Short mmCIF file of C-alpha atoms in Angstrom, two decimals:
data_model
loop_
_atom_site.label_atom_id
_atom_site.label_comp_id
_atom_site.label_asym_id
_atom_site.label_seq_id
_atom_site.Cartn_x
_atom_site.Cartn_y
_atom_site.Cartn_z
CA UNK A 1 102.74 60.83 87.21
CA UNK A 2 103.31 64.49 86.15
CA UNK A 3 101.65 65.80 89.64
CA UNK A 4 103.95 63.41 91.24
CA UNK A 5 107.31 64.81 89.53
CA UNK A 6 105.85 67.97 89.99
CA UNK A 7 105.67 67.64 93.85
CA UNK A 8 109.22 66.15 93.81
CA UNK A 9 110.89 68.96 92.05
CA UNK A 10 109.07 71.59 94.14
CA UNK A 11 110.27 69.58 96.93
CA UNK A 12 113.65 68.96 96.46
CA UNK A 13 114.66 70.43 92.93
CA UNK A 14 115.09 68.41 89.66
CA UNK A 15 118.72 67.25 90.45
CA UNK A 16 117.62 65.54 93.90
CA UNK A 17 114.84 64.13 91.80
CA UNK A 18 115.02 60.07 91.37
CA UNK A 19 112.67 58.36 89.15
CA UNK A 20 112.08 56.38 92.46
CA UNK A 21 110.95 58.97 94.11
CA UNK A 22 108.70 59.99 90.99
CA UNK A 23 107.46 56.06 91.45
CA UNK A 24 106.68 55.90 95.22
CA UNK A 25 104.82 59.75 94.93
CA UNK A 26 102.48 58.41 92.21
CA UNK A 27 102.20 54.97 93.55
CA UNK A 28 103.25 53.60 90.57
CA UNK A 29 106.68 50.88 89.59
CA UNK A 30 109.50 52.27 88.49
CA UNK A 31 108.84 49.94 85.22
CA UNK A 32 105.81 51.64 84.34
CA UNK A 33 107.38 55.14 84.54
CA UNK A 34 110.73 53.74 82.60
CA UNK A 35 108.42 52.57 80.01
CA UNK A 36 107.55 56.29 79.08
CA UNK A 37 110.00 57.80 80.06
CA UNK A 38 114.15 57.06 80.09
CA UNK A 39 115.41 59.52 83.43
CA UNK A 40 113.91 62.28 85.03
CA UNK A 41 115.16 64.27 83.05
CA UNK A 42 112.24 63.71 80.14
CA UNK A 43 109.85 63.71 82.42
CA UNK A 44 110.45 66.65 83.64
CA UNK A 45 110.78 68.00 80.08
CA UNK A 46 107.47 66.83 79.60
CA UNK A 47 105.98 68.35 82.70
CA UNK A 48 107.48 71.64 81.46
CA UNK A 49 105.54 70.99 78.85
CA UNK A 50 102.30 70.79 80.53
CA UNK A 51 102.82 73.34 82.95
CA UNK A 52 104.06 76.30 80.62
CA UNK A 53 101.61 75.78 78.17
CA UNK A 54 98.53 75.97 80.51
CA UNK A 55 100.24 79.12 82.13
CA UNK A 56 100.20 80.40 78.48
CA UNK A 57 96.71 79.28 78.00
CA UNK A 58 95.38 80.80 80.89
CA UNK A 59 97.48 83.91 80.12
CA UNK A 60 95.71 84.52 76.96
CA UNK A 61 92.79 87.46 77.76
CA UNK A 62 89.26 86.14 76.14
CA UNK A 63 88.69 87.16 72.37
CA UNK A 64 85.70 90.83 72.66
CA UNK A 65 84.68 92.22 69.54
CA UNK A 66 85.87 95.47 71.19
CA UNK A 67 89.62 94.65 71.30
CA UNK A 68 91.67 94.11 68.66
CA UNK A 69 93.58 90.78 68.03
CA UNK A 70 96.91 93.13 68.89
CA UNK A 71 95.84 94.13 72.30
CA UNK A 72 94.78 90.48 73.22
CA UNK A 73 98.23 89.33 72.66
CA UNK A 74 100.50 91.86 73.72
CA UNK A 75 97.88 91.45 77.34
CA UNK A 76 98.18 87.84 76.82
CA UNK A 77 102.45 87.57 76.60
CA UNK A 78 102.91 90.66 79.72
CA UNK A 79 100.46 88.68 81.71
CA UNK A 80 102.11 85.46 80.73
CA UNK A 81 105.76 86.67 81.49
CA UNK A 82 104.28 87.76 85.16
CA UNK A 83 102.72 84.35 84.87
CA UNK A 84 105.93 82.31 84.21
CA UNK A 85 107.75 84.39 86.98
CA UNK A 86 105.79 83.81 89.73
CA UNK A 87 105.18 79.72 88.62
CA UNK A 88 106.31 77.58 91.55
CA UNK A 89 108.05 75.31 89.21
CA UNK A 90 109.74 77.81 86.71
CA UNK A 91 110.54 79.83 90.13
CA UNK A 92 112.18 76.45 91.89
CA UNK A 93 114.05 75.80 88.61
CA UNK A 94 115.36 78.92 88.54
CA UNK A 95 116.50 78.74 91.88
CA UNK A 96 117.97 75.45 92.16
CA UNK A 97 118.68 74.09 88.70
CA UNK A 98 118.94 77.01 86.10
CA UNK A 99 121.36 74.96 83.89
CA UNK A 100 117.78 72.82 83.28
CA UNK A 101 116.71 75.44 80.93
CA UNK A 102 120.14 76.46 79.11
CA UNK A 103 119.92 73.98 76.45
CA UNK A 104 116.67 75.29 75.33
CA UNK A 105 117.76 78.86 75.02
CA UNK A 106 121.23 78.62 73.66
CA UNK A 107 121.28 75.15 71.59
CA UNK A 108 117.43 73.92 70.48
CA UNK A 109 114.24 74.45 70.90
CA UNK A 110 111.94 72.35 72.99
CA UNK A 111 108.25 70.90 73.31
CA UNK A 112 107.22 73.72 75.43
CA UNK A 113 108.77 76.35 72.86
CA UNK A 114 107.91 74.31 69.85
CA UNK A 115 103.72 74.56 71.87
CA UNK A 116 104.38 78.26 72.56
CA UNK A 117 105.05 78.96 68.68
CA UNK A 118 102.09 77.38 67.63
CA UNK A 119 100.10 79.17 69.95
CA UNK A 120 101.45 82.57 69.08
CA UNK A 121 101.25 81.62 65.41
CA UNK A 122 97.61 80.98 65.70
CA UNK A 123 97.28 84.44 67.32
CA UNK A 124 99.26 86.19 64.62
CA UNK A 125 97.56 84.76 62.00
CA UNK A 126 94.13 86.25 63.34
CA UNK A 127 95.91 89.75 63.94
CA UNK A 128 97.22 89.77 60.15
CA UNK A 129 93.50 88.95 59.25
CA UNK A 130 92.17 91.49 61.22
CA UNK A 131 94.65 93.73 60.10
CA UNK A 132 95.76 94.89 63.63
CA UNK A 133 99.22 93.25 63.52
CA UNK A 134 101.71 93.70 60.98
CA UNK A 135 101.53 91.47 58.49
CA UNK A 136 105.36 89.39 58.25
CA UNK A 137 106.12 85.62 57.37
CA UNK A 138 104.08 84.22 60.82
CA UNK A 139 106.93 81.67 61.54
CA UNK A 140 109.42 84.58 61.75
CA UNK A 141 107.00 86.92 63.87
CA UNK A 142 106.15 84.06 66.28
CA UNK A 143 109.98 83.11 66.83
CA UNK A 144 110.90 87.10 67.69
CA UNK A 145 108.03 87.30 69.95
CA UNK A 146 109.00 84.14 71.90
CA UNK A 147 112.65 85.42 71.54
CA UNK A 148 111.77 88.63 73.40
CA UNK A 149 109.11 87.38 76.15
CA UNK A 150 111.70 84.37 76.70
CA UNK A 151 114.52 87.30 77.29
CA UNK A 152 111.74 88.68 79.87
CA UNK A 153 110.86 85.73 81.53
CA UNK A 154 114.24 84.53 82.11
CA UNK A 155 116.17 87.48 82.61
CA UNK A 156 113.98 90.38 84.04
CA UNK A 157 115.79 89.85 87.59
CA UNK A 158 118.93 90.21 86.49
CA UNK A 159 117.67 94.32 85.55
CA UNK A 160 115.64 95.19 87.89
CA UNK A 161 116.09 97.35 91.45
CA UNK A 162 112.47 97.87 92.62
CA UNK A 163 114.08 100.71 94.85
CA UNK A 164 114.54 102.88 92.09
CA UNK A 165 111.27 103.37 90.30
CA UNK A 166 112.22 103.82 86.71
CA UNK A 167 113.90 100.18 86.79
CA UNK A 168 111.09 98.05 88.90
CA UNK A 169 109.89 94.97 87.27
CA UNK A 170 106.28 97.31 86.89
CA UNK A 171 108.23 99.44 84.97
CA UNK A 172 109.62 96.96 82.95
CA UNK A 173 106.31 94.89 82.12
CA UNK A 174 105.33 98.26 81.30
CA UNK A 175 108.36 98.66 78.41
CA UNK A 176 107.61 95.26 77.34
CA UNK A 177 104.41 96.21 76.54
CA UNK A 178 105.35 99.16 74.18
CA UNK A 179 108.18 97.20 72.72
CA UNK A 180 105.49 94.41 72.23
CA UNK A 181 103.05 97.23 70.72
CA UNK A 182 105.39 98.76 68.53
CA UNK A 183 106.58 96.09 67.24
CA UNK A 184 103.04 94.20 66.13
CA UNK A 185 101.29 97.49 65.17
CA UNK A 186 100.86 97.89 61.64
#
């Protein structure tokens, strides 16, 4: 049923979206989704939910014993900002329904978010063990991190002008990665 709200939104955006559509796409009644889930709405929230934390996932470099628990997660949230930006789904709701997303970055945070956390969390934990991140309450550390990568994702377009080369989105990745360095490094 995800796929199938997936393939509606990319079609036709999440406000053009009926759970009728969702239905007839995953050959399923309109009961059995309504018994899960209320209006599209949720489940889109919880393909969101799905699809940004496998983009995270997949973000996330493999652990070597020759890099540091630092440089796998500053490489793991750049490449996961490029990741979000160029996801169909983040790209179409940023395109066609960008109020979608305001709730969860000016009033609450969501499932995705609240998934994100726990992954970065998990990573900053095994940095302050290793000693190659700063050690600082991990709950607080996690939240700034998302806070900036979030600002990133969401906004990098808005800053850019890829015909002047000290303000392309390379160049910014690039920043983010020595804001992201400074601020983990011990």
């Amino acid at each position: 049923m995800l796929d199938a709200v997936r393939d509606c939104v990319l079609a036709v955006g999440v406000r053009r979206t009926t759970l009728t559509d969702v239905a007839r796409r995953a050959g399923v009644s309109r009961m059995t989704l309504y018994r899960r889930w209320p209006d599209v709405r949720s489940l889109v929230g919880d393909l969101m939910t799905r699809e940004w934390v496998d983009v995270a996932l997949r973000a996330m470099p493999e652990r070597r014993a020759d890099r540091s628990t630092r440089d796998l997660i500053v490489d793991g949230l750049v490449d996961g900002v490029e990741a979000f930006r160029a996801h169909p789904l983040f790209r179409k709701i940023i395109d066609v329904d960008p109020e979608l997303l305001l709730p969860y970055v000016l009033d609450r945070r969501g499932a995705s978010q609240d998934a994100l956390l726990e992954l970065l969390a998990g990573a900053l934990r095994d940095g302050h063990a290793d000693g190659s991140v700063r050690a600082c309450p991990v709950q607080r550390q996690a939240r700034s991190l998302l806070l900036v990568v979030q600002s990133f994702t969401l906004s990098l377009r808005t800053m850019t002008d890829e015909d002047d080369p000290d303000l392309t989105t390379a160049a910014f990745l690039a920043e983010l990665r020595t804001v992201l360095e400074r601020t983990l490094t011990p």
